[in-house]
mmCIF file of C-alpha atoms in Angstrom:
data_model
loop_
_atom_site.group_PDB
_atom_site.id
_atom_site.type_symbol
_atom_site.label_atom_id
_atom_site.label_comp_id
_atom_site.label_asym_id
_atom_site.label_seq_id
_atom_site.Cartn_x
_atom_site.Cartn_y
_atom_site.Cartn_z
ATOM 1 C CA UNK A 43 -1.320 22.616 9.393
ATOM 2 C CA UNK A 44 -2.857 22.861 5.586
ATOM 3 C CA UNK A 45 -6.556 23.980 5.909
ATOM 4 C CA UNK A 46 -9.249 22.912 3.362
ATOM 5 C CA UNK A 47 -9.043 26.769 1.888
ATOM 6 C CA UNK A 48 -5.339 25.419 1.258
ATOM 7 C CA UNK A 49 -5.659 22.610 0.004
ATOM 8 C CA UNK A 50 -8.093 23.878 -2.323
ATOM 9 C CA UNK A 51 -5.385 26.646 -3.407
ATOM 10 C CA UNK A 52 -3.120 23.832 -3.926
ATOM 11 C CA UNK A 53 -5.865 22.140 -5.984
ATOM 12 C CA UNK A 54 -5.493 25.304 -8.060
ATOM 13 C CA UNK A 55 -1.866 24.756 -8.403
ATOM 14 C CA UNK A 56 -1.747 20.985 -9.628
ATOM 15 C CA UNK A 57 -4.828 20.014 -10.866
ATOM 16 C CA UNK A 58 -5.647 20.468 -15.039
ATOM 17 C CA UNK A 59 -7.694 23.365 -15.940
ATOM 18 C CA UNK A 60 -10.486 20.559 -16.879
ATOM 19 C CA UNK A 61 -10.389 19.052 -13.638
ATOM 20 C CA UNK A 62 -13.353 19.388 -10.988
ATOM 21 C CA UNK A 63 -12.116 21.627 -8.063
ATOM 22 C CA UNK A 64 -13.726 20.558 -5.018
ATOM 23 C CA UNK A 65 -14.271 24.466 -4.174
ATOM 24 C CA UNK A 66 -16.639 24.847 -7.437
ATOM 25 C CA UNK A 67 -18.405 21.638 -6.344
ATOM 26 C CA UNK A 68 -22.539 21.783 -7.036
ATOM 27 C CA UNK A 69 -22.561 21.311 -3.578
ATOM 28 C CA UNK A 70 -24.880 19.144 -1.452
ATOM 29 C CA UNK A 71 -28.912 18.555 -1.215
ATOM 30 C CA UNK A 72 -28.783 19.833 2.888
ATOM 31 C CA UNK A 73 -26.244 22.810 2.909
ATOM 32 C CA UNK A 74 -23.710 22.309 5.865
ATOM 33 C CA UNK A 75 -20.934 24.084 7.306
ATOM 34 C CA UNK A 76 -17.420 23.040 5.076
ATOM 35 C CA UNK A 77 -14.841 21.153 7.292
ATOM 36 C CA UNK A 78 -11.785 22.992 8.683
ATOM 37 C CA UNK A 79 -8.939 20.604 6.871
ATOM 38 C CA UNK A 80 -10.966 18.318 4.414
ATOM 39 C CA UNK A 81 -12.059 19.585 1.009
ATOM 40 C CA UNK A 82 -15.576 18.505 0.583
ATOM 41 C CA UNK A 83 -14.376 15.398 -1.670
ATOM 42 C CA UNK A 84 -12.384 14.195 1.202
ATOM 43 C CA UNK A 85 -15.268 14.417 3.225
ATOM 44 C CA UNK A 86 -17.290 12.508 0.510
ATOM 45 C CA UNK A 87 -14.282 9.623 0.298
ATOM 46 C CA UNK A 88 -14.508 9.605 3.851
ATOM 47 C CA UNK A 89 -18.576 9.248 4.893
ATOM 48 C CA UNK A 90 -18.420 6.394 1.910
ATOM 49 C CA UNK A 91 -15.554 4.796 3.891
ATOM 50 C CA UNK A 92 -17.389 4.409 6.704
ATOM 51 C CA UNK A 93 -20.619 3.000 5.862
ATOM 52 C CA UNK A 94 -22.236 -0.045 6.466
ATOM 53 C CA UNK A 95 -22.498 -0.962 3.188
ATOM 54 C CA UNK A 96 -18.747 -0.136 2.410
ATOM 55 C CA UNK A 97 -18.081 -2.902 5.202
ATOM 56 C CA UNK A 98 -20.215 -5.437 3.754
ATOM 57 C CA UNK A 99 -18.351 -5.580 0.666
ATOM 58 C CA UNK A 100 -15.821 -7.838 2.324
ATOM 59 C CA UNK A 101 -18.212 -10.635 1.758
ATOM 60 C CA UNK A 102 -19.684 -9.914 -1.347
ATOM 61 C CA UNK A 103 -18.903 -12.222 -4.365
ATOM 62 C CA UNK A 104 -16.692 -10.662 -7.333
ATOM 63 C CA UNK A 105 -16.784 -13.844 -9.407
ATOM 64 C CA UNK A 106 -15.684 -16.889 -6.855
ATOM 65 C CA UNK A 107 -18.502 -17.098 -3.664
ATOM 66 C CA UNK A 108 -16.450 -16.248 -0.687
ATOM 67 C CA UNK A 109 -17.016 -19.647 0.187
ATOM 68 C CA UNK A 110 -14.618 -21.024 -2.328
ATOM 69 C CA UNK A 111 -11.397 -19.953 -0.484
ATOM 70 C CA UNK A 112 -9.930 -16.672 1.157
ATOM 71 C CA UNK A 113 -7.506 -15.646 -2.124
ATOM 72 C CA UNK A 114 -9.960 -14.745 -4.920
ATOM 73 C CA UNK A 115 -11.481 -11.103 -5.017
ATOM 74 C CA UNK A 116 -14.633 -9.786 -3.489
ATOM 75 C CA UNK A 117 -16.593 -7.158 -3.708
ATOM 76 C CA UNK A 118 -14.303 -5.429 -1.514
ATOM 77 C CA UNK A 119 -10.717 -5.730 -2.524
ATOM 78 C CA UNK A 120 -11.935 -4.830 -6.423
ATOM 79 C CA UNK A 121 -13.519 -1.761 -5.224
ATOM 80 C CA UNK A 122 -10.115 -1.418 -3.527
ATOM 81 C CA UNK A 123 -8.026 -1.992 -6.603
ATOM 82 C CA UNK A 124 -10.414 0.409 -8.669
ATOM 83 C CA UNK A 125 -9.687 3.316 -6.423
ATOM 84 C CA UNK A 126 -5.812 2.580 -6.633
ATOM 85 C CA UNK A 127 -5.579 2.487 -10.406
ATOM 86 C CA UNK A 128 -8.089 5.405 -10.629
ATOM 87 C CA UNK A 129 -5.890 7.463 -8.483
ATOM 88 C CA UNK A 130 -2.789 6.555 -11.301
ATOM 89 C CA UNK A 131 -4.740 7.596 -13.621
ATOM 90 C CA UNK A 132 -6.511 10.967 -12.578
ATOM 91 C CA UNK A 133 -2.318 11.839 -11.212
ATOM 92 C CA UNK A 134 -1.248 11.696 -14.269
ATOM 93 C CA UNK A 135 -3.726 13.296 -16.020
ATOM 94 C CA UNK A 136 -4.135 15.913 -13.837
ATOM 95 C CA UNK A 137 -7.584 15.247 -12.347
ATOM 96 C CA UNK A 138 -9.188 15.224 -8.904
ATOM 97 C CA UNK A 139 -7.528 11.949 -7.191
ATOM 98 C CA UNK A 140 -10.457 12.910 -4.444
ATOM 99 C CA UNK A 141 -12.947 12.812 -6.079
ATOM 100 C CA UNK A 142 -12.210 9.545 -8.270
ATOM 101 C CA UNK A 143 -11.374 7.807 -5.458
ATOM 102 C CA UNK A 144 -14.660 8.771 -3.691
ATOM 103 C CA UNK A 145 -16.501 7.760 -6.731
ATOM 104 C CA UNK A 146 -14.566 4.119 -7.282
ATOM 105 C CA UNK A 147 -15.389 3.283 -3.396
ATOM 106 C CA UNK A 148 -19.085 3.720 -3.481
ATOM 107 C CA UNK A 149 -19.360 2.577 -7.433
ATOM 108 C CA UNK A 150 -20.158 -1.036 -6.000
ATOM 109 C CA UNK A 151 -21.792 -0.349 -2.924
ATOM 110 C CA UNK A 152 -25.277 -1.620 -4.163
ATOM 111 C CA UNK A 153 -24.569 -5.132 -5.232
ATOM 112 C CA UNK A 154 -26.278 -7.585 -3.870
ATOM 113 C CA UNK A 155 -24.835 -11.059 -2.321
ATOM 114 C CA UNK A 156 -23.871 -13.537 -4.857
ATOM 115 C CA UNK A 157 -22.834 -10.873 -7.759
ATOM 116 C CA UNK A 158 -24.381 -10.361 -11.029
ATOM 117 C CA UNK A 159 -26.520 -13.607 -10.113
ATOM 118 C CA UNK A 160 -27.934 -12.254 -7.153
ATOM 119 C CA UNK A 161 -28.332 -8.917 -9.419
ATOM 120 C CA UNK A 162 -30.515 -10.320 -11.853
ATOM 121 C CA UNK A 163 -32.939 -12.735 -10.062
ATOM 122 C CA UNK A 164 -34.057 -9.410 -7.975
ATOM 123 C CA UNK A 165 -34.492 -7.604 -10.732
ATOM 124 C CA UNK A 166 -36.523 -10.113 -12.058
ATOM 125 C CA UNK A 167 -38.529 -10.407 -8.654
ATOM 126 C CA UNK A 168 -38.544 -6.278 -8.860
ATOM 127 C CA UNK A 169 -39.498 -6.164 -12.075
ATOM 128 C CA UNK A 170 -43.605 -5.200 -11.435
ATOM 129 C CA UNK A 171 -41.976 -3.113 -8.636
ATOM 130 C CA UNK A 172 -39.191 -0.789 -10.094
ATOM 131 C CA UNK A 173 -36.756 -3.558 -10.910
ATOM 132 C CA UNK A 174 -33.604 -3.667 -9.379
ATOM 133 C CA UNK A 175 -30.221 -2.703 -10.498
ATOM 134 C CA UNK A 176 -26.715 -2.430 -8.422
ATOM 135 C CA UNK A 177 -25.984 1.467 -9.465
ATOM 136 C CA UNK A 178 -29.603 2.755 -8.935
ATOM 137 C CA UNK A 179 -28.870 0.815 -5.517
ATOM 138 C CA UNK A 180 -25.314 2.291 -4.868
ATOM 139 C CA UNK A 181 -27.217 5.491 -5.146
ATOM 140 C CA UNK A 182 -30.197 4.904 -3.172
ATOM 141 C CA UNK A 183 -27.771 3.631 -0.190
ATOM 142 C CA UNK A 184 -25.701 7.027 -0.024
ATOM 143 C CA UNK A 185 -29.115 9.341 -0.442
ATOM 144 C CA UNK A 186 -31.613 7.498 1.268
ATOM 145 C CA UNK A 187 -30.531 3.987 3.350
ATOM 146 C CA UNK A 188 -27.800 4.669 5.070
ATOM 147 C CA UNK A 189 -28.838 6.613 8.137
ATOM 148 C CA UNK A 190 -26.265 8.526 10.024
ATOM 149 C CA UNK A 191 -27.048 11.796 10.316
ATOM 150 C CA UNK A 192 -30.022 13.325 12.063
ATOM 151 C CA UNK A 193 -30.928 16.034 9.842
ATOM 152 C CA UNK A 194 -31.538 13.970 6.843
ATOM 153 C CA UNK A 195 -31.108 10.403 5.383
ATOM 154 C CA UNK A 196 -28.157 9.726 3.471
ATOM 155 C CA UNK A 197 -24.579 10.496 3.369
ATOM 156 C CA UNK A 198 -25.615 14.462 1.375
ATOM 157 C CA UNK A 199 -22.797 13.745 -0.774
ATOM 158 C CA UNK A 200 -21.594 16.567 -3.112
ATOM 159 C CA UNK A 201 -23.313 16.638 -6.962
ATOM 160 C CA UNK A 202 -20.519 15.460 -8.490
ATOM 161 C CA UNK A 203 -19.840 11.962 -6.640
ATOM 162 C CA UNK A 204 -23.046 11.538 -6.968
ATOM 163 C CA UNK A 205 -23.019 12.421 -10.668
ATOM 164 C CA UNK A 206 -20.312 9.640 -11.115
ATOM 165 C CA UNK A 207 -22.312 6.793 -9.482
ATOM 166 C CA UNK A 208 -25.454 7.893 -11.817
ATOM 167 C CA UNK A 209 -23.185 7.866 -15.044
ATOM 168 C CA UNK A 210 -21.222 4.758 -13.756
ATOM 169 C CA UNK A 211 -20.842 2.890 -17.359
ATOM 170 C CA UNK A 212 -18.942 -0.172 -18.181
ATOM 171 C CA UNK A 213 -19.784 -3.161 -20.240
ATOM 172 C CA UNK A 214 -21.757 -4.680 -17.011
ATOM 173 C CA UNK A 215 -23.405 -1.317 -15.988
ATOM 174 C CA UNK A 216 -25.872 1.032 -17.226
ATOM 175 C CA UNK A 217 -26.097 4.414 -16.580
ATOM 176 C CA UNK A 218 -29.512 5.823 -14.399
ATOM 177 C CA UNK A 219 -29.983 8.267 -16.985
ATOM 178 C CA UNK A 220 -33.140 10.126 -16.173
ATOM 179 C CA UNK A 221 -31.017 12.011 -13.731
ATOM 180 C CA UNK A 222 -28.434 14.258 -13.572
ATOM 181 C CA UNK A 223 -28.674 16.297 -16.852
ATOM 182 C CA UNK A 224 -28.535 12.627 -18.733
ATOM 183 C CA UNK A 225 -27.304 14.721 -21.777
ATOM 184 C CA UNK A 226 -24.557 15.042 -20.624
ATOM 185 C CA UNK A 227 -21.126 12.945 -20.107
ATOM 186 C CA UNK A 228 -19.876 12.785 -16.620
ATOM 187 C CA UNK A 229 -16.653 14.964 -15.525
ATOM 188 C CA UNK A 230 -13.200 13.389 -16.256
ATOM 189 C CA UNK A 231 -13.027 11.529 -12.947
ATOM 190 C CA UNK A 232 -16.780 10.308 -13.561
ATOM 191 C CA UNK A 233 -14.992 8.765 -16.745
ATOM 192 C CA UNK A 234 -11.673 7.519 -14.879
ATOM 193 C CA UNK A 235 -13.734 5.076 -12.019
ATOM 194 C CA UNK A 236 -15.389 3.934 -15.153
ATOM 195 C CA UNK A 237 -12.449 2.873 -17.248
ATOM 196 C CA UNK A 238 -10.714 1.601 -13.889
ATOM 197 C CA UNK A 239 -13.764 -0.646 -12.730
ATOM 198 C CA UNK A 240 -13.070 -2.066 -16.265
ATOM 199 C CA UNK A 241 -9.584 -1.795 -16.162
ATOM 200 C CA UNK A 242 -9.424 -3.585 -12.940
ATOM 201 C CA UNK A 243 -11.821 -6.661 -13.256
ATOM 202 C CA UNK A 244 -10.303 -7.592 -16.456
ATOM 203 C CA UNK A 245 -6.987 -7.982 -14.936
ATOM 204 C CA UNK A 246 -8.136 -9.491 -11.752
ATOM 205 C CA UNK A 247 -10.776 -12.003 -12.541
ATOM 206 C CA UNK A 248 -8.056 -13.241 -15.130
ATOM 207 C CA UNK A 249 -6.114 -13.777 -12.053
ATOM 208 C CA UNK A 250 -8.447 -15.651 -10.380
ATOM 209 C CA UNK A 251 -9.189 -17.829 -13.247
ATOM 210 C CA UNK A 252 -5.811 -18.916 -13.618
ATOM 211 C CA UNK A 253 -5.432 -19.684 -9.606
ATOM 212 C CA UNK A 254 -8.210 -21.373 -9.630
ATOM 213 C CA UNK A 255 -7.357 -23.555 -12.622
ATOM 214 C CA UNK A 256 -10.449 -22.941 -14.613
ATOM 215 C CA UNK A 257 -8.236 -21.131 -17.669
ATOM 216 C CA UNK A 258 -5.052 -22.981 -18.210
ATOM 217 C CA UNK A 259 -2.330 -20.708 -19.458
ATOM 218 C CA UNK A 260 -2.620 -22.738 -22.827
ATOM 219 C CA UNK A 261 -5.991 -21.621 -23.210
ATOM 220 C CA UNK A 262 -5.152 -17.871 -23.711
ATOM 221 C CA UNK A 263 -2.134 -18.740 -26.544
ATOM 222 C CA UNK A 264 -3.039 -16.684 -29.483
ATOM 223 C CA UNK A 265 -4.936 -14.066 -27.971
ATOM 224 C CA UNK A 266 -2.807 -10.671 -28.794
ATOM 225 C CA UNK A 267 -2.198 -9.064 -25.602
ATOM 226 C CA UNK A 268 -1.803 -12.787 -23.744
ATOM 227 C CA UNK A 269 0.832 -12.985 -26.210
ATOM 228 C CA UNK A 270 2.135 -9.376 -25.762
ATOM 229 C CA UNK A 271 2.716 -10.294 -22.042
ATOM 230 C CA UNK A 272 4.349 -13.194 -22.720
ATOM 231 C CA UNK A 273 7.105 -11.447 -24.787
ATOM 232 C CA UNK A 274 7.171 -8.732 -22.171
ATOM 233 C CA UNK A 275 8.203 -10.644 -18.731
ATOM 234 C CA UNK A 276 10.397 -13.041 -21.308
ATOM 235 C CA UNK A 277 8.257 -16.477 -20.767
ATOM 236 C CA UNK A 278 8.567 -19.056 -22.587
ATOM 237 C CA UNK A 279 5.156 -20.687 -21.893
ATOM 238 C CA UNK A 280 6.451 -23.198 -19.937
ATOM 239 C CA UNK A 281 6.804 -23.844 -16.118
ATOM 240 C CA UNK A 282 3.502 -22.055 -15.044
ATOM 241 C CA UNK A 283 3.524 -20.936 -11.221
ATOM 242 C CA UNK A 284 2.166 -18.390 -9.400
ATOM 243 C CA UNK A 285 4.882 -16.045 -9.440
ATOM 244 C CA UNK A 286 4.947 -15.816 -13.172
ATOM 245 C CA UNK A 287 0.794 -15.309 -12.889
ATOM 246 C CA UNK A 288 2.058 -12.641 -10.642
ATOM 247 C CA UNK A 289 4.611 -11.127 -13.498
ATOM 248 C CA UNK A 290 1.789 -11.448 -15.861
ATOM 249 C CA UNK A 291 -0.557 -9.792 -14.247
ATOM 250 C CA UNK A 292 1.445 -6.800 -12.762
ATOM 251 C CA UNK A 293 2.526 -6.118 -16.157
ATOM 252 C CA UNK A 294 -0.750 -6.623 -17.785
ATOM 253 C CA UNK A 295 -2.106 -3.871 -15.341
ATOM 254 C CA UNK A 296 0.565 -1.850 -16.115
ATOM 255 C CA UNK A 297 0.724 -1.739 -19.574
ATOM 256 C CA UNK A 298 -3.177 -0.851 -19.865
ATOM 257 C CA UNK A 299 -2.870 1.485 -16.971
ATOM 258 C CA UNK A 300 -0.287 3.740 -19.190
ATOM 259 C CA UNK A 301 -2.307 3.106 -22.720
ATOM 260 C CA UNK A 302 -5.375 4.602 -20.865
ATOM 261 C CA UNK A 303 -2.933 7.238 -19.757
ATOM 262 C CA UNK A 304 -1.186 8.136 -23.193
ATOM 263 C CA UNK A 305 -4.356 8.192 -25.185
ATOM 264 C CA UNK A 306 -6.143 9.834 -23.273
ATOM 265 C CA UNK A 307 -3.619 12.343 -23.169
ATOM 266 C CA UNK A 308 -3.608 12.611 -26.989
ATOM 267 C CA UNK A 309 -7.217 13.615 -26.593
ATOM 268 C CA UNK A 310 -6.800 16.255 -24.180
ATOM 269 C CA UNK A 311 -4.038 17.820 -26.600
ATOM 270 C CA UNK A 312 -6.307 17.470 -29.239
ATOM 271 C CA UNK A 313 -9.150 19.151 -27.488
ATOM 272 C CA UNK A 314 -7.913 21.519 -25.069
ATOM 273 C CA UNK A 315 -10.415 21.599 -22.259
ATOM 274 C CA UNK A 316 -10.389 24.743 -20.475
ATOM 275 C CA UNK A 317 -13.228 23.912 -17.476
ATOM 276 C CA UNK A 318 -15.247 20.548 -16.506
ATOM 277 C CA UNK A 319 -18.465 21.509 -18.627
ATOM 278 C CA UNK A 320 -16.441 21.550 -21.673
ATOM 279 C CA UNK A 321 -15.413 17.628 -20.424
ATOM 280 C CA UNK A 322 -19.296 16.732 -20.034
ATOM 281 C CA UNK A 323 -20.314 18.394 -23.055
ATOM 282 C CA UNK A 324 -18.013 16.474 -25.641
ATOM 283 C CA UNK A 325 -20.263 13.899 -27.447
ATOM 284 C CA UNK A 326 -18.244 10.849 -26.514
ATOM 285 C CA UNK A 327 -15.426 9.451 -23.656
ATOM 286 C CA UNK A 328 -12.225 11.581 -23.483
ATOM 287 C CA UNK A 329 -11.018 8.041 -21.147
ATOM 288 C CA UNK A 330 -10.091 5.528 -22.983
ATOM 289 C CA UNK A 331 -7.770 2.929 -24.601
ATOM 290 C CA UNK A 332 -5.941 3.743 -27.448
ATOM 291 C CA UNK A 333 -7.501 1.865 -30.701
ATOM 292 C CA UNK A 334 -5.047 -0.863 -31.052
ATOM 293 C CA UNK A 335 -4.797 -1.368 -27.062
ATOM 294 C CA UNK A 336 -9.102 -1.528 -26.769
ATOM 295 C CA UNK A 337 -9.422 -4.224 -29.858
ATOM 296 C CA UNK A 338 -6.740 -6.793 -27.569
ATOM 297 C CA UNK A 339 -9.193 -6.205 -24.544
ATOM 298 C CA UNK A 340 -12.047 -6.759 -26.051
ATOM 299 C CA UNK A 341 -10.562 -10.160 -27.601
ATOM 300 C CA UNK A 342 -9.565 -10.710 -23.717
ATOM 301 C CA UNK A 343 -12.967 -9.843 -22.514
ATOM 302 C CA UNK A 344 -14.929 -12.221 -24.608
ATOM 303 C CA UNK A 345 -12.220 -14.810 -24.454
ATOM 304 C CA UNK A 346 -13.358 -14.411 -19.967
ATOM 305 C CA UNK A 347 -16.953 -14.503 -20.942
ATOM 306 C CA UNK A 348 -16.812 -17.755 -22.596
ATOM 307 C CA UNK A 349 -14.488 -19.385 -20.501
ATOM 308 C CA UNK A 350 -14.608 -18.066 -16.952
ATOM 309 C CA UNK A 351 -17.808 -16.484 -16.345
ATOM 310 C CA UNK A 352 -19.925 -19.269 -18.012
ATOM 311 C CA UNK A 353 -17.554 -22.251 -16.978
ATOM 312 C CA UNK A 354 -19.588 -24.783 -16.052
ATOM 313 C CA UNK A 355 -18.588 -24.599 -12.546
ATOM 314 C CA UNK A 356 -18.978 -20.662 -12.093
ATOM 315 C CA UNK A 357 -22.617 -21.084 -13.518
ATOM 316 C CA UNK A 358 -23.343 -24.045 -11.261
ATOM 317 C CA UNK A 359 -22.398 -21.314 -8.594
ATOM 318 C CA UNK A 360 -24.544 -19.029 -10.024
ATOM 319 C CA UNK A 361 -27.794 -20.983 -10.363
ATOM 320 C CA UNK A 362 -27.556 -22.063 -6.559
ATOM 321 C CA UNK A 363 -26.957 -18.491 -5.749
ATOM 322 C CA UNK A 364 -30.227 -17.548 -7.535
ATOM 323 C CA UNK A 365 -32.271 -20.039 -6.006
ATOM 324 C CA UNK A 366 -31.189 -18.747 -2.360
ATOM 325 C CA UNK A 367 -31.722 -15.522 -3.103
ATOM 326 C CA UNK A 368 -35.460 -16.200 -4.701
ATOM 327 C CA UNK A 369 -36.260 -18.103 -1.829
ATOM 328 C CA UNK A 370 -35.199 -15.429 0.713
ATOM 329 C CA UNK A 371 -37.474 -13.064 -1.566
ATOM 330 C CA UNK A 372 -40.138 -15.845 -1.379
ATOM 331 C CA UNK A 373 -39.946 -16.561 2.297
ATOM 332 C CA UNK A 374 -39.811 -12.850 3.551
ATOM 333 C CA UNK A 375 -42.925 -12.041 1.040
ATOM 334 C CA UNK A 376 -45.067 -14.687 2.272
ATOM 335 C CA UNK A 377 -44.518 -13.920 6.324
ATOM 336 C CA UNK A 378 -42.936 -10.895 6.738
ATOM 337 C CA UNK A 379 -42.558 -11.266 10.664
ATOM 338 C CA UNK A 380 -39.795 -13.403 9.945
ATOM 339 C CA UNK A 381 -37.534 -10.057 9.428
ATOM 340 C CA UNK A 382 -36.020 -8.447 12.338
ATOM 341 C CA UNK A 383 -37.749 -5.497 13.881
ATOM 342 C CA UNK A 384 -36.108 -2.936 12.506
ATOM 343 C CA UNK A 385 -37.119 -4.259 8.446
ATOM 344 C CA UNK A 386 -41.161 -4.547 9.925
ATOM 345 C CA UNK A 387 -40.444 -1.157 10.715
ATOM 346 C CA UNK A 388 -39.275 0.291 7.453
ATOM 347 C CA UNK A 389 -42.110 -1.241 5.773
ATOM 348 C CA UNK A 390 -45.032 0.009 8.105
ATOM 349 C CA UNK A 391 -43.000 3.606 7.609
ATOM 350 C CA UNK A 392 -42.560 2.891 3.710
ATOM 351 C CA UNK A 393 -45.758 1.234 2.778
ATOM 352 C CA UNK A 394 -43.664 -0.684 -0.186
ATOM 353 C CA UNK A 395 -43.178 -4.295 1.122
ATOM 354 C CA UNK A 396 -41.590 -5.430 -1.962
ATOM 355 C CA UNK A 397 -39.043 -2.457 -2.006
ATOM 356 C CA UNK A 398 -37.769 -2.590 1.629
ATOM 357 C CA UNK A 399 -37.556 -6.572 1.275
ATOM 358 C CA UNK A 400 -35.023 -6.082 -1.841
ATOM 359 C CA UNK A 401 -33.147 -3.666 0.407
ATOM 360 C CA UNK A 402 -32.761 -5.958 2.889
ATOM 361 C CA UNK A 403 -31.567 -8.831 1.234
ATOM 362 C CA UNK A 404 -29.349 -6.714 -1.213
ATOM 363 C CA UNK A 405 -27.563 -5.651 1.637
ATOM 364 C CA UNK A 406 -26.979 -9.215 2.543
ATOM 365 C CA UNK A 407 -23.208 -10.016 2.605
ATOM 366 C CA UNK A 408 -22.954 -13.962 1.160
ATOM 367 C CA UNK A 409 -22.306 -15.776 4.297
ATOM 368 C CA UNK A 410 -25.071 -14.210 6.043
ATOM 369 C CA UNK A 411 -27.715 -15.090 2.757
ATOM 370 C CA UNK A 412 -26.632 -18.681 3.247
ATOM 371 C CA UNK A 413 -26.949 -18.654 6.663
ATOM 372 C CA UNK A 414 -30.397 -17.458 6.598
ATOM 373 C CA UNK A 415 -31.322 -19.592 3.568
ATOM 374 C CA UNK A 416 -29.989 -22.538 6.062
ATOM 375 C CA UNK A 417 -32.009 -21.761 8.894
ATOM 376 C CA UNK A 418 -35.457 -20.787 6.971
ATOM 377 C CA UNK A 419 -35.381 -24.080 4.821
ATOM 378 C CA UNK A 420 -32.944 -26.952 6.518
ATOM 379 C CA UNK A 421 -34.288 -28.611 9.540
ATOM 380 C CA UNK A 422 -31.983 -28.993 12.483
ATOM 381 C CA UNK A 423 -31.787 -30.476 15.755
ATOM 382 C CA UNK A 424 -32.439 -26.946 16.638
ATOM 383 C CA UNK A 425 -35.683 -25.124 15.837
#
C-alpha cells in the first residue's frame, strides 16, 4: 500500500521543479484532517467527481442540443476529453496530472442548459443583479451550492484548484479577476486546462460539424492545417466517410497536442523555473502553441465561428434556447411558488430572489428546461 506521504515523495521524484506539489498546497478555507492514501488533489478530483453538478453535465449542450441525436458532444464528454488531453500534456511536461485533471472536470461545471445561449440571456436577466457568467458559477457551485458536508458549504477545495477555475481563460472565458492575487498568472496546470479546453473544442466541435453535415469537407480546402491533415493521413479529398473524419481528427488532436508540448518546452528551457511562483509571476502564458502552429488555429477557429457556430441552423437553436430560458426566468419571477420547496427555501434563507432563481435554472440540465418550459406554457389534456 502507497500512502498519501508516498505518493507525495514520489511527487518529489517525477514531477518538474515548477510543478505544484500537492504537499505545498495553500490548503483549504475549513482545515481538515489529510486522507490516509489520497494527496489532497486526488481528493479535490474526486469531491468534483461526485457532484451533482458534475452529473448534470451529461445533458448539457456543447454546441448540438442533446435533443439533436445521442453522437455529438455535451457538456460532459468535452469536460471529459479536456481532462484526458490535459493529463498528456502536464505528463510530459512534468506537471501535476492531479491537479489539472481536477481543474479540467470542474472548469465547466457552471454552464447553464442550452450553452453559451443559455449563458448570455441570464446574464442579461442578471445584469441589475450581479450578472451571470459560467466560471464565476463553476466557482460558486464548489464553495457555496453544492452542499455535502456538514461543517460548511462547498466542496473546501484546495487554493490552487480553485485558483485554476478563477483564472480559467480561453477565447470564450474570462477570468474572475478580483480574486486570487489577479496579478498574477495561474500555476502551469492552471495554464494546461486552459489550453486543453481550447485544444479540445476546436477539434471536437469540428467533428461534430462534419457529422452533422453543416461543414462539408470542401468547405475547409485551403485552410493551412485542414490542408496539413490532409497530407498527413494521405487523403486525397475524395470519398468522405466517417472513418477518414475519424483519421482526421485523431491526427488533428495529435499534432496540436505535441506542438503545445514542444513549445512549451522551448519556454521552460528558456526560462528555467525553479518553483510555481516563478510560473505565476512571468508576465505572459508559458502554455502555448508554437507561432506557426497558433496562426493555423486561429484561421480554424474563425473559419468554426462563421460557419458552425452561426449556421443558420445552430442559431435557430440558439434563439429558441433563449426564449425558454427567459421565460423560465420570467415565470419563476412572477410566482415564485411554482419552484419546488427546497428553491422557496433558499430564497427565504438568501433574501436574493433573483440570485437563487439563476441558480436554479443554471443548474438545469436541457431536457429538464424543456420539460418545464412544456409544462408552464403548453396546455395539455393534463393540468
Amino acid at each position: 500500500m502507497r500512502t498519501r506521504e508516498d505518493l507525495e515523495v514520489l511527487e518529489d521524484q517525477v514531477l518538474a521543479p515548477y510543478a505544484q506539489r500537492s504537499r505545498l498546497s495553500r490548503g483549504r478555507q475549513h482545515p481538515e484532517p489529510e486522507h490516509a492514501y489520497r494527496t489532497a488533489f486526488q481528493r479535490d478530483r474526486d469531491r468534483i467527481l461526485h457532484t451533482t453538478a458534475f452529473r448534470r453535465l451529461k445533458h448539457k449542450t456543447q454546441v448540438f442540443i442533446v435533443t439533436e441525436g445521442d453522437y455529438y458532444r455535451t457538456r460532459l464528454t468535452h469536460t471529459l476529453e479536456v481532462a484526458q488531453i490535459g493529463r498528456t500534456i502536464a505528463r510530459a511536461l512534468g506537471a501535476n496530472e492531479d491537479l489539472v485533471e481536477a481543474i479540467c472536470l470542474a472548469h465547466d461545471l457552471g454552464h447553464p442548459p442550452f450553452g453559451h445561449a443559455g449563458e448570455q440571456v441570464l446574464n442579461r436577466l442578471m445584469q441589475e443583479h450581479g450578472g451571470f457568467e459560467h466560471n464565476a458559477q463553476s466557482f460558486r457551485i464548489v464553495t457555496h451550492l453544492e452542499r455535502r458536508y456538514p461543517e460548511f458549504r462547498g466542496l473546501n477545495l484546495t487554493y490552487e484548484v480553485l485558483e485554476g477555475l478563477v483564472k480559467h481563460e480561453t477565447e470564450y472565458d474570462h477570468p474572475m479577476l478580483q480574486a486570487f492575487e489577479p496579478h498574477r498568472r495561474p500555476t502551469l496546470e492552471g495554464q494546461i486546462a486552459n489550453l486543453a479546453d481550447e485544444l479540445a473544442y476546436t477539434a471536437h466541435d469540428l467533428d461534430d460539424g462534419l457529422r452533422a453535415g453543416l461543414i462539408r469537407p470542401e468547405d475547409l480546402e485551403g485552410l493551412a492545417l485542414w490542408e496539413e491533415l490532409r497530407r498527413s493521413i494521405g487523403w486525397d479529398g475524395k470519398g468522405f466517410n466517417d472513418l477518414i473524419r475519424y483519421r482526421l481528427v485523431r491526427r488533428l488532436i495529435g499534432m496540436l497536442v505535441t506542438d503545445v508540448i514542444l513549445a512549451t518546452d522551448q519556454r521552460l528551457q528558456a526560462l528555467q523555473p525553479h518553483s510555481p511562483d516563478e510560473i505565476r509571476d512571468h508576465p505572459v502564458p508559458l502554455i502555448g502553441f508554437s507561432g506557426a502552429m497558433a496562426g493555423k488555429v486561429r484561421e480554424l477557429k474563425v473559419f468554426l465561428y462563421r460557419r458552425l457556430y452561426r449556421h443558420p441552423y445552430v442559431v435557430r437553436m440558439q434563439i429558441k434556447a433563449e426564449r425558454i430560458v427567459e421565460a423560465l426566468f420570467q415565470a419563476y419571477l412572477q410566482e415564485p411558488e411554482q419552484l419546488p420547496y427546497w428553491v422557496q427555501d433558499r430564497i427565504r434563507e438568501e433574501g436574493n430572489l433573483h440570485r437563487v432563481i439563476c441558480d436554479y435554472i443554471a443548474g438545469m440540465t436541457d431536457r429538464f428546461a424543456l420539460g418545464e418550459y412544456r409544462r408552464l406554457y403548453e396546455v395539455t389534456d393534463v393540468l
